[in-house]
Coordinates of C-alpha atoms and ligand atoms in Angstrom, one line a residue:
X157 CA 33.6 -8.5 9.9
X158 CA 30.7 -6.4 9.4
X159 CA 30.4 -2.7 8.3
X160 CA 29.8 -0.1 10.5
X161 CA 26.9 2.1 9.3
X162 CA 28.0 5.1 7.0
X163 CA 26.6 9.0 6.7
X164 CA 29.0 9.5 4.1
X165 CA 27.3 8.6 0.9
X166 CA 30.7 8.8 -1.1
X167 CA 32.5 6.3 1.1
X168 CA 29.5 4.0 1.5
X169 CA 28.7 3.9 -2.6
X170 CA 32.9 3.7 -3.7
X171 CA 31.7 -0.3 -3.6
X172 CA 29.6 0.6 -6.3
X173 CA 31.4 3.6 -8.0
X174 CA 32.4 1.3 -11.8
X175 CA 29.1 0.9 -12.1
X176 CA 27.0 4.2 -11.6
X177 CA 26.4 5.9 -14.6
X178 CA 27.3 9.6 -13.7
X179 CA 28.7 9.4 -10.1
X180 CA 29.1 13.4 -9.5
X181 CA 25.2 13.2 -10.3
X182 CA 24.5 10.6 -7.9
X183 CA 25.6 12.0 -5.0
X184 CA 24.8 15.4 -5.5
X185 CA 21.2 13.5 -5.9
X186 CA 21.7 11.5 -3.1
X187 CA 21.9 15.3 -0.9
X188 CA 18.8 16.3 -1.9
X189 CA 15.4 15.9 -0.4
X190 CA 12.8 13.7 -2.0
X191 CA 9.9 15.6 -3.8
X192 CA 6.7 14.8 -2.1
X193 CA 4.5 12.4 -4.5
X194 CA 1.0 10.7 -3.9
X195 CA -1.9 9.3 -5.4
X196 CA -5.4 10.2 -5.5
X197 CA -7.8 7.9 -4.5
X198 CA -9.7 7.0 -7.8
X199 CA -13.1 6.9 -6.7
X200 CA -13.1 9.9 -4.3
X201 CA -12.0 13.4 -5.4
X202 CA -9.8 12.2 -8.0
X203 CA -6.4 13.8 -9.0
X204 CA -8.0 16.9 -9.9
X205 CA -9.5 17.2 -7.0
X206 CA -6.3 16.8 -5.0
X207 CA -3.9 18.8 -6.8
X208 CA -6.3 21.8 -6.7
X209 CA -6.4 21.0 -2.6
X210 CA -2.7 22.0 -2.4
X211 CA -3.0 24.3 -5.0
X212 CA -4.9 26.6 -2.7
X213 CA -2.2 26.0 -0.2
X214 CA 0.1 27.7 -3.0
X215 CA 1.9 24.1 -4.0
X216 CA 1.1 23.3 -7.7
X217 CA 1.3 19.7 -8.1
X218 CA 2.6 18.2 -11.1
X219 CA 0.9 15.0 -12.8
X220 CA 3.5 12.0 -13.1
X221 CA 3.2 10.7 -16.9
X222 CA 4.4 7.0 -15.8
X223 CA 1.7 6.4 -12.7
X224 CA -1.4 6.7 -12.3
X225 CA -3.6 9.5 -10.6
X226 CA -0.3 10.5 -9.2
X227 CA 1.1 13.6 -8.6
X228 CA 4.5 15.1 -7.8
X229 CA 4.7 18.1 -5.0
X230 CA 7.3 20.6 -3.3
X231 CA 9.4 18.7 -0.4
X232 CA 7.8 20.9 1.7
X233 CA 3.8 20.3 0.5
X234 CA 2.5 19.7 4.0
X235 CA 0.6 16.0 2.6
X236 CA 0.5 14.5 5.6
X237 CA -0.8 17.3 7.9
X238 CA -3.5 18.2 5.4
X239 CA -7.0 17.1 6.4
X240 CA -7.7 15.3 2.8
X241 CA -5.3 12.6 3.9
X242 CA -7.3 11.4 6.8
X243 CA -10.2 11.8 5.0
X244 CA -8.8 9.2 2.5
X245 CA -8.5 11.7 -0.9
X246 CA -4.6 10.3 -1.2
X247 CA -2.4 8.4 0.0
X248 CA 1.7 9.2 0.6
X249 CA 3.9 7.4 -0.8
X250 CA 7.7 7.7 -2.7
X251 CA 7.4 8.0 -6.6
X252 CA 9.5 5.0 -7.6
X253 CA 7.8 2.7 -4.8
X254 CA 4.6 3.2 -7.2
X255 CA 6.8 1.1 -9.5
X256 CA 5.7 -2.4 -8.7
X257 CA 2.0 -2.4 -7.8
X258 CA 1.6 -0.6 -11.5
X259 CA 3.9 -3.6 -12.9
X260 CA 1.6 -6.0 -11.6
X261 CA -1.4 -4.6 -13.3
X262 CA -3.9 -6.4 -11.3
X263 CA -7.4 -6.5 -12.8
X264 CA -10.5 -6.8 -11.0
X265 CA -11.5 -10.4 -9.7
X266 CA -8.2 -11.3 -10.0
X267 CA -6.3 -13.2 -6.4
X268 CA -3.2 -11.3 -5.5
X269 CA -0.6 -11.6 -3.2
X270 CA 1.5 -9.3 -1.1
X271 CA 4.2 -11.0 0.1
X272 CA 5.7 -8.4 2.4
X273 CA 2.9 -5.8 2.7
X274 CA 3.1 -3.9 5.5
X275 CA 2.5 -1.3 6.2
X276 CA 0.5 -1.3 2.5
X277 CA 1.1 1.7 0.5
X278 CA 1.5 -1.2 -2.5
X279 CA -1.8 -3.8 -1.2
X280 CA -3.9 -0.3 -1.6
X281 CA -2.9 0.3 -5.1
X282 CA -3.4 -3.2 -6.0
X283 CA -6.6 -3.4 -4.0
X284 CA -7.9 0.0 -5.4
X285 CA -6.4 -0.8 -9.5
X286 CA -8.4 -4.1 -9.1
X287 CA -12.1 -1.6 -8.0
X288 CA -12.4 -3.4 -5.0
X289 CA -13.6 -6.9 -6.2
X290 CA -11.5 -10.0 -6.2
X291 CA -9.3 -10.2 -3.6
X292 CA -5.4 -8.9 -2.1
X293 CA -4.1 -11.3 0.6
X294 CA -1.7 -8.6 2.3
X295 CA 0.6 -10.4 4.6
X296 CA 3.6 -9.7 6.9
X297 CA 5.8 -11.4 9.1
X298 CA 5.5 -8.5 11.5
X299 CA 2.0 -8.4 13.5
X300 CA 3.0 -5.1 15.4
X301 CA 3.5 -3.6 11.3
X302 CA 0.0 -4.5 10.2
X303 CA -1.5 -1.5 12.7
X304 CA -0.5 0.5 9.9
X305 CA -1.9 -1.5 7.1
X306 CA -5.1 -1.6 8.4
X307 CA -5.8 2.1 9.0
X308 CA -4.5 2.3 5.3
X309 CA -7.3 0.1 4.7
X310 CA -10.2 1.6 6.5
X311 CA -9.1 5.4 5.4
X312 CA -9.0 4.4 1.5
X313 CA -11.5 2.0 2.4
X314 CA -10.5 -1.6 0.9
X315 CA -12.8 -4.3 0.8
X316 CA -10.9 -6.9 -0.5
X317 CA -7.9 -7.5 1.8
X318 CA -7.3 -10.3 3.5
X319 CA -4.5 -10.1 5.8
X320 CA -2.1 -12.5 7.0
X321 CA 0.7 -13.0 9.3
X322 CA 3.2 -15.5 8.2
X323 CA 7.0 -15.5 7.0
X324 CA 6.7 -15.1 3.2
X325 CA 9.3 -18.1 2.5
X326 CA 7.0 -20.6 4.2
X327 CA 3.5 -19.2 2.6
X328 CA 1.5 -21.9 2.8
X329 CA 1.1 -23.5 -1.1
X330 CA -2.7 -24.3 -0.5
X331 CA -3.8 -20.3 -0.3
X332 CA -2.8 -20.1 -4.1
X333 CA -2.9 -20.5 -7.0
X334 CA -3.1 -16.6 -7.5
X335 CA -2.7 -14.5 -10.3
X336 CA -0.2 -12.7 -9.4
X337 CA 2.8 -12.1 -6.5
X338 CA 4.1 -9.5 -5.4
X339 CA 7.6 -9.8 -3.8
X340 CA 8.5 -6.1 -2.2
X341 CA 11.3 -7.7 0.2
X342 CA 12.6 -6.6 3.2
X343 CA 15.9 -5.6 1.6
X344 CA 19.6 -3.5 3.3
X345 CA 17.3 -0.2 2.2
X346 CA 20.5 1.5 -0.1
X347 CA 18.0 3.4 -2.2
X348 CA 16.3 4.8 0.5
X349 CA 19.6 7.4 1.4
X350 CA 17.8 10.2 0.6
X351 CA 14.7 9.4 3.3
X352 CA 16.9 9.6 6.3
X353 CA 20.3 11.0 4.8
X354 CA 22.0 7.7 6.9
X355 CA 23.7 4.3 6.0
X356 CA 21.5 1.5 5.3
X357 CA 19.4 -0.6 7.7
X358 CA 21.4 -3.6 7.5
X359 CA 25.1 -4.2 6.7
X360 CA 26.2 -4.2 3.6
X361 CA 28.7 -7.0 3.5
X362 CA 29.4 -9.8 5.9
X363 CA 27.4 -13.0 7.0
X364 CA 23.9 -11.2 7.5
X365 CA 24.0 -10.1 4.4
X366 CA 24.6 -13.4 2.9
X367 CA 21.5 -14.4 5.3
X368 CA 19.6 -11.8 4.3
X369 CA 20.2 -12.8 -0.1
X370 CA 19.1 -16.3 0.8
X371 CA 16.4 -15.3 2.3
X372 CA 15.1 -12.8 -0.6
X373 CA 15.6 -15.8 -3.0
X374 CA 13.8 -18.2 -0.9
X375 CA 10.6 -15.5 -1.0
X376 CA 11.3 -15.3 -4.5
X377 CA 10.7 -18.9 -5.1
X378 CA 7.8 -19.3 -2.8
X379 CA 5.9 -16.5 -4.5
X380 CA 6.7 -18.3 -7.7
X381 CA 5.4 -21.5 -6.0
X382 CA 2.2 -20.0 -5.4
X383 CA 1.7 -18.7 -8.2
X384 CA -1.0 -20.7 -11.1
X385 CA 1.5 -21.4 -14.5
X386 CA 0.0 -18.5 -16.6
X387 CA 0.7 -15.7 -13.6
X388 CA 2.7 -13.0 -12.8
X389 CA 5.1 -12.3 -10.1
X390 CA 7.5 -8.5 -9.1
X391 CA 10.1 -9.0 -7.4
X392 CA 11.2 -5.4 -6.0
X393 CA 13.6 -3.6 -3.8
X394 CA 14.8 -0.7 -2.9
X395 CA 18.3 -1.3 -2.9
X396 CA 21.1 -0.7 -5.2
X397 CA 22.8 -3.9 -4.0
X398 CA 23.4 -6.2 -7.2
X399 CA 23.6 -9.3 -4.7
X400 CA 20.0 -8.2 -3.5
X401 CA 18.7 -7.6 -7.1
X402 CA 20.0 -9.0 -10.1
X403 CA 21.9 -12.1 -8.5
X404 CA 18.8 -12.7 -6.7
X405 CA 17.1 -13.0 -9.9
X406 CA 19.9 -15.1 -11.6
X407 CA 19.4 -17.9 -9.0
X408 CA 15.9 -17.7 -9.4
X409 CA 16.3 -18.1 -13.3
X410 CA 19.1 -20.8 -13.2
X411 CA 16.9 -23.1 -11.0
X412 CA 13.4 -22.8 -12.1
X413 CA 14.9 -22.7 -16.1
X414 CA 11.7 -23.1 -18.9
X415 CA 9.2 -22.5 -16.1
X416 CA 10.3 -18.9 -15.6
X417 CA 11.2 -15.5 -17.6
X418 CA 11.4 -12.4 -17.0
X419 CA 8.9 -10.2 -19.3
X420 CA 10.7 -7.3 -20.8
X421 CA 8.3 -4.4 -19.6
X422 CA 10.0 -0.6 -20.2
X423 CA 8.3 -0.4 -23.1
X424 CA 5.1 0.1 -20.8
X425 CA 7.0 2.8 -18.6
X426 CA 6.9 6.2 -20.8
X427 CA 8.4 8.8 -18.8
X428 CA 10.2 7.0 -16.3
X429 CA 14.4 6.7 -17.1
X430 CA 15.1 3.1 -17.0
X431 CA 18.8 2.0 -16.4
X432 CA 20.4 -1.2 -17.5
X433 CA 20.4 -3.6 -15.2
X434 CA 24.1 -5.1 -14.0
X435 CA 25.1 -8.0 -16.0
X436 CA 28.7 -8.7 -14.4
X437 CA 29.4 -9.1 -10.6
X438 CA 32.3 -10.2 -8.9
X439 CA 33.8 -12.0 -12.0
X440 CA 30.5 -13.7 -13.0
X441 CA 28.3 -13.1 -15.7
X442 CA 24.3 -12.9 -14.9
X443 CA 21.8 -15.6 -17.0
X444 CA 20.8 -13.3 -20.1
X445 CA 17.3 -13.1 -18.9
X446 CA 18.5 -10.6 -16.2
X447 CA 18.8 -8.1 -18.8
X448 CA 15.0 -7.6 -18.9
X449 CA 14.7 -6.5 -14.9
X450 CA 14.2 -3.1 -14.4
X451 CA 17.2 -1.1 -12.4
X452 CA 16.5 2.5 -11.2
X453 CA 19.2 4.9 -9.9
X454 CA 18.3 8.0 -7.8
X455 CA 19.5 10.5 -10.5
X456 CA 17.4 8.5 -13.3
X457 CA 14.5 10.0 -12.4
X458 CA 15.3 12.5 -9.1
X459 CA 14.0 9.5 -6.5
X460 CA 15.1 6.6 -4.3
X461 CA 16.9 4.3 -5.9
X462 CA 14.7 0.8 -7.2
X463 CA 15.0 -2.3 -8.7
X464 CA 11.8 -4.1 -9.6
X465 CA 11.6 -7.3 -12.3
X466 CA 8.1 -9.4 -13.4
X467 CA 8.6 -12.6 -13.8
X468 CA 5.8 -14.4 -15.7
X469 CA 5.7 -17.7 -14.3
X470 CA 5.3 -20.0 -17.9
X471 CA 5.6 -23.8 -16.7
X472 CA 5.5 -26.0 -13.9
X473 CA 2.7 -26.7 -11.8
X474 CA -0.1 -24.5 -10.1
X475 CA -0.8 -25.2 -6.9
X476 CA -3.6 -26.7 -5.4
X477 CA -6.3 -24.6 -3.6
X478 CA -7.2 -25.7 0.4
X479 CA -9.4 -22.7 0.7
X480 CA -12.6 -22.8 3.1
X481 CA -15.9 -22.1 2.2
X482 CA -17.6 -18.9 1.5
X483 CA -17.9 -16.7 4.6
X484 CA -20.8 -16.4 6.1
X485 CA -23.1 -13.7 5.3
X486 CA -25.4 -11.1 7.5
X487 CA -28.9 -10.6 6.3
X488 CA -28.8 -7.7 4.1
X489 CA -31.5 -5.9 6.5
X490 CA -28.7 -5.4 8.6
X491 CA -26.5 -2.8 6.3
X492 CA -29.9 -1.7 4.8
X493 CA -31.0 0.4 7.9
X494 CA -27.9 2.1 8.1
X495 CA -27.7 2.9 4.4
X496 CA -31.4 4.5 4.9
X497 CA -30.5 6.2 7.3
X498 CA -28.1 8.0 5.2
X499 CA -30.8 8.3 2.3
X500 CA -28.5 5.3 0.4
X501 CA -29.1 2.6 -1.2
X502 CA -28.0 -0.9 -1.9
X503 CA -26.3 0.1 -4.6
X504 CA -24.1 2.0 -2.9
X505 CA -21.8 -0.7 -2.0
X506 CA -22.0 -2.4 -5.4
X507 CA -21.5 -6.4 -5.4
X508 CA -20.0 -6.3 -1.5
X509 CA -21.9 -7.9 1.6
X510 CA -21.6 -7.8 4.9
X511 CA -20.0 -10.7 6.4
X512 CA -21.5 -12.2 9.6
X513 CA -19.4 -10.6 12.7
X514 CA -16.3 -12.3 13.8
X515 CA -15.5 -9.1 16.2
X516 CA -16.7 -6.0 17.2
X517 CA -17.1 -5.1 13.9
X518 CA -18.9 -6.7 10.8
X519 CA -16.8 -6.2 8.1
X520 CA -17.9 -5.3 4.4
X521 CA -16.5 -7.8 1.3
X522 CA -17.3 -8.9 -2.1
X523 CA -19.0 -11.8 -3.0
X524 CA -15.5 -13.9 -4.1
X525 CA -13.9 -13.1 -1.5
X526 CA -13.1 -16.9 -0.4
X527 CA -9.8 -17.2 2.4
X528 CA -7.7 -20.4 2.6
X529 CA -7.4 -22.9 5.2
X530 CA -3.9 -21.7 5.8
X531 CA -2.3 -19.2 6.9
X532 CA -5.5 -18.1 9.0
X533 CA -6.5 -15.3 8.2
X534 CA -6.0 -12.3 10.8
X535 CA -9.1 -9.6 9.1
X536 CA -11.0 -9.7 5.8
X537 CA -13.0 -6.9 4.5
X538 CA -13.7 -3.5 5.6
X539 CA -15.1 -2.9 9.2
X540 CA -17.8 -1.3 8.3
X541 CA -20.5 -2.3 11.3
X542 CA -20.2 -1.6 15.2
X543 CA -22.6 -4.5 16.3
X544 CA -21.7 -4.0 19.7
X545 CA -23.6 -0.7 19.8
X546 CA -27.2 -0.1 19.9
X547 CA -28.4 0.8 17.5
X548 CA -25.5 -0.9 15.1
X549 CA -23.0 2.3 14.3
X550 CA -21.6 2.9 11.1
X551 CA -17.6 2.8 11.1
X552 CA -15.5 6.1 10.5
X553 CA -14.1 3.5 7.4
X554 CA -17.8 3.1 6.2
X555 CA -18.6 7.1 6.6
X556 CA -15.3 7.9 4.3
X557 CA -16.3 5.7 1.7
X558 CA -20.3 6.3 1.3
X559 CA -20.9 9.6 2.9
X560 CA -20.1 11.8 -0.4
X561 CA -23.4 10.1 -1.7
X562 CA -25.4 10.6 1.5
X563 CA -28.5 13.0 1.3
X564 CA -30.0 12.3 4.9
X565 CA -28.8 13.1 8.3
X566 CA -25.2 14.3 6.8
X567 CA -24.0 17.8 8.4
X568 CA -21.4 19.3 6.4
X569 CA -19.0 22.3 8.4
X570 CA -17.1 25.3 8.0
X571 CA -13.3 24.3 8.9
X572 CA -13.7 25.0 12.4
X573 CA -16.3 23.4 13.4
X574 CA -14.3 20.3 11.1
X575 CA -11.3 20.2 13.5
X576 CA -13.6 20.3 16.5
X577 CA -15.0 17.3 14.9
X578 CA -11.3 15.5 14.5
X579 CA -10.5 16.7 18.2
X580 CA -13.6 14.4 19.6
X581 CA -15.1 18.0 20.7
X582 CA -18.3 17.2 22.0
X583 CA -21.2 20.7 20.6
X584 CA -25.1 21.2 20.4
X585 CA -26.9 21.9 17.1
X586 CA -30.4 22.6 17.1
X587 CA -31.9 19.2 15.7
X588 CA -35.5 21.1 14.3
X589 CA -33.1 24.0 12.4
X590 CA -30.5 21.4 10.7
X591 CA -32.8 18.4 9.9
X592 CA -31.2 16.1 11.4
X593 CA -32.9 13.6 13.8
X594 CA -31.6 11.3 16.9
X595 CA -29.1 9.2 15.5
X596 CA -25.8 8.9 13.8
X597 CA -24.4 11.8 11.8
X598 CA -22.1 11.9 8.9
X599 CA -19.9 15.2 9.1
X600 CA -18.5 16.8 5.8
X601 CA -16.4 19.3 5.2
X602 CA -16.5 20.3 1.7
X603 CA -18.3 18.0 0.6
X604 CA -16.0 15.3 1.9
X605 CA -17.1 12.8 4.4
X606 CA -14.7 12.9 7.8
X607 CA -16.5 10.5 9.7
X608 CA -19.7 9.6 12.0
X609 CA -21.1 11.7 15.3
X610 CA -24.3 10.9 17.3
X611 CA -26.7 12.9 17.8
X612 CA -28.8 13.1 21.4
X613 CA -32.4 13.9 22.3
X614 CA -31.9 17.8 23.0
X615 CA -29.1 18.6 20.8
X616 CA -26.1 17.2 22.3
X617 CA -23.6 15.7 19.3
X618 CA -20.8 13.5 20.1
X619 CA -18.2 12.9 17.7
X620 CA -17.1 9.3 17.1
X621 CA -14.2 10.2 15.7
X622 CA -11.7 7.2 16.9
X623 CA -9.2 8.5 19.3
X624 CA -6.6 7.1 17.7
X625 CA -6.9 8.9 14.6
X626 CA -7.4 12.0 16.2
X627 CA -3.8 12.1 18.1
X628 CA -2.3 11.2 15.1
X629 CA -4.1 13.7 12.8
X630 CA -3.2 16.3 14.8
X631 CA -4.5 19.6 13.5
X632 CA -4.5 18.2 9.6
X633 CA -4.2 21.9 8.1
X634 CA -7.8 22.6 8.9
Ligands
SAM209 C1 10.0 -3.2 1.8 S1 9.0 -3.5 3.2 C2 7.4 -3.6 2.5 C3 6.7 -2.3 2.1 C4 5.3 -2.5 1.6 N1 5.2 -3.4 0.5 C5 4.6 -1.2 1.2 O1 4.6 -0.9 0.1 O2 4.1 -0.5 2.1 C6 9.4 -5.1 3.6 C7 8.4 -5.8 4.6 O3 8.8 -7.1 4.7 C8 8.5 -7.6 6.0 N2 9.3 -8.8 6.2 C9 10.5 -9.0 6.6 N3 10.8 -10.3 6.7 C10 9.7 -11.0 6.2 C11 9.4 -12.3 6.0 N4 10.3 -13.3 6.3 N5 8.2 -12.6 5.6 C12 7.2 -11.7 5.3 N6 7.5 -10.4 5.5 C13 8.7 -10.0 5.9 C14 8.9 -6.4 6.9 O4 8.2 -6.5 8.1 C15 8.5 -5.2 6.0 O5 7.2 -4.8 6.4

């Protein structure tokens, strides 16, 4: 029979209780509420920039030694109302979740996959660690949870996603070889107590949860297969459940034997409490390569509770590539007159073009980004183009990442006149006093690009904020 979800952390955890170092901490961890931690966007304000944005508020932000550009708030830092998060400066997400993306150490160039993206805190580190060039296929079995990925994208404004919709165990073989997998699976969510103060998502015992442990190894295994010989592959949860983590990884080793091992990492981690992993479980001992995976309790380090290994994939064969060809381009004339518009120039999108239209929008990539045959893929690049308007509009995503640069036809507001802009508040300005002609308008606050507006014969300036963003922004602390 199946457990009934728990509140009681005590009752739930007893299954675990022999092997928790320091139970009285645990729990009175586990009643706790998680510190608010983030990351700056690299190329925007930097992590200066955004700890000195809450530190006006009155929340001094504390740098985290382990992660990068990462910084650990108050519980109560309002990050998510604050205007600097739509505008792309930073981006949300738990401390130990940071874990993986950093393990994978993806360089520039490189092909990485995202198993189980959505909805992409971890494809926007790897997309932003690897400067926008090569390319992150971000995929998800759930199309209703990639709404989510792709605002990520167009806020941080990533270039080199791909995203795809496809269960991860059945990844077609052709879109690799890639340098390195990432394997963030959908897991029964132990470590995550301290989000909702509730049981787990799943059952903890019983036939599902059996299901559920095949599953996880058969995602394993297919991001192994994927992988060249030579790469890389995380496996992470964010449970405490040894049958999800370390007996997931024992399978793993037992089958693929020389052509796997796991790459003993903590070295790399300063600052971050490491715990061992479990080596025993119910009356069996774990392959001695388990001992290398990396298991994270919530007291370790005051977080959710984690369990990440890298697996370097050493023999075996790489698969072969049934990519297409090379996207097709748009003449570079086309981005060109809305980058002088803006008193930009080509350099100010580096290496990346602008791929012909497959939409309403034409999307912005670099040059390698090449997709496979299979799975299809559902969006590449960064919608950066309305072709559907006349003249072609720049995208809210293209304004956030090119507008701190811009010198022509750029307003930048007071905070008022900012939210105004976020609640779609149509205003005048007197075109001959502002210097701004008939056209589209970036606004800034600060400095810091919020998005586009047009601009009318007489004065009349409409803001394009998208509606969408503007419900859920809601005020954003302006
Ligand atoms: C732990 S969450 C991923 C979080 C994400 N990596 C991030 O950092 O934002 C697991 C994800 O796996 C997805 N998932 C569940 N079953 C899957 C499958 N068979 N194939 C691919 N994705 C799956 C879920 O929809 C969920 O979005």
């Amino acid at each position: 029979m199946e457990a009934q979800p728990q509140t009681d952390p005590e009752q739930y955890f007893q299954r675990y209780r022999a092997l928790i170092p320091d139970w009285d901490s645990f729990l009175d961890c586990l009643q706790r509420p998680l510190p608010t931690t983030l990351w700056a966007h690299p190329e925007r304000q930097g992590v200066d920039g955004v700890a000195g944005l809450f530190d006006e508020l009155g929340f001094r932000a504390e740098a985290l030694d382990w992660a990068d550009n990462a910084l650990r708030l108050h519980a109560d830092a309002p990050a998510g109302a604050h205007w600097g998060f739509m505008a792309g400066l930073f981006q949300i997400q738990e401390e130990i979740a940071m874990l993986p993306a950093q393990l994978i150490a993806a360089q520039p160039g490189e092909r990485v996959l995202d198993l189980c993206a959505a909805p992409g805190n971890k494809t926007a580190q790897l997309s932003l660690a690897m400067a926008n060039q090569g390319t992150v296929y971000a995929n998800d079995v759930r199309r209703e949870r990639l709404g989510a990925l792709r605002q990520t994208i167009k806020r941080l404004g990533l270039r080199n996603v791909v995203t795809t919709v496809q269960p991860a165990e059945e990844y077609p073989l052709g879109a690799g070889p890639f340098d390195a997998v990432l394997v963030d699976a959908p897991c029964s969510g132990e470590g995550t107590w301290r989000k909702g103060g509730a049981a787990p998502k799943l059952p903890s015992e019983g036939a599902r949860r059996e299901g559920l442990m095949r599953r996880q190894q058969r995602m394993l295994e297919r991001g192994l297969g994927v992988a060249r010989v030579g790469g890389r592959v995380v496996y992470a949860t964010c449970t405490l459940s040894p049958d999800e983590n370390e007996a997931v990884i024992d399978a793993v080793l037992r089958r693929w034997g020389e052509q796997v091992r796991v790459r003993p990492v903590r070295h790399q981690l300063n600052g971050l409490k490491i715990s061992d992993p479990i080596t025993h479980w119910r009356g069996e001992r774990f392959h001695a390569g388990v001992q290398d995976c990396l298991r994270l309790w919530p007291h370790d380090n005051d977080t959710g509770g984690f369990f990440a290994a890298v697996i370097d994939k050493t023999g075996g064969n790489s698969p072969r590539p049934d990519w297409l060809d090379r996207p097709e381009r748009e003449p570079p004339e086309r981005l060109g007159a809305i980058l002088q518009r803006f008193g930009l120039d080509e350099a100010a999108v580096g290496q990346a073009e602008l791929l012909a239209p497959t939409s309403r929008y034409a999307h912005l990539a670099p040059p390698e980004l090449i997709p496979s045959r299979r799975p299809v893929a559902d969006a590449m690049g960064l919608p950066a183009v309305g072709v559907q308007a006349n003249p072609d509009k720049p995208t809210t995503a293209l304004a956030l990442s090119l507008g701190a640069a811009a010198t022509d036809n750029v307003l930048d507001v007071p905070a008022q006149e900012a939210r105004a802009f976020l609640d779609r508040e149509p205003r005048r300005i007197e075109p001959e006093r502002s210097g701004i002609s008939p056209g589209y308008v970036i606004i800034r606050h600060r400095g810091v690009p919020l998005g586009v507006a047009r601009l009318y014969q007489g004065g009349a300036l409409e803001s394009l904020y998208p509606g969408r963003w503007s419900r859920a922004s809601g005020r954003r602390g302006l």
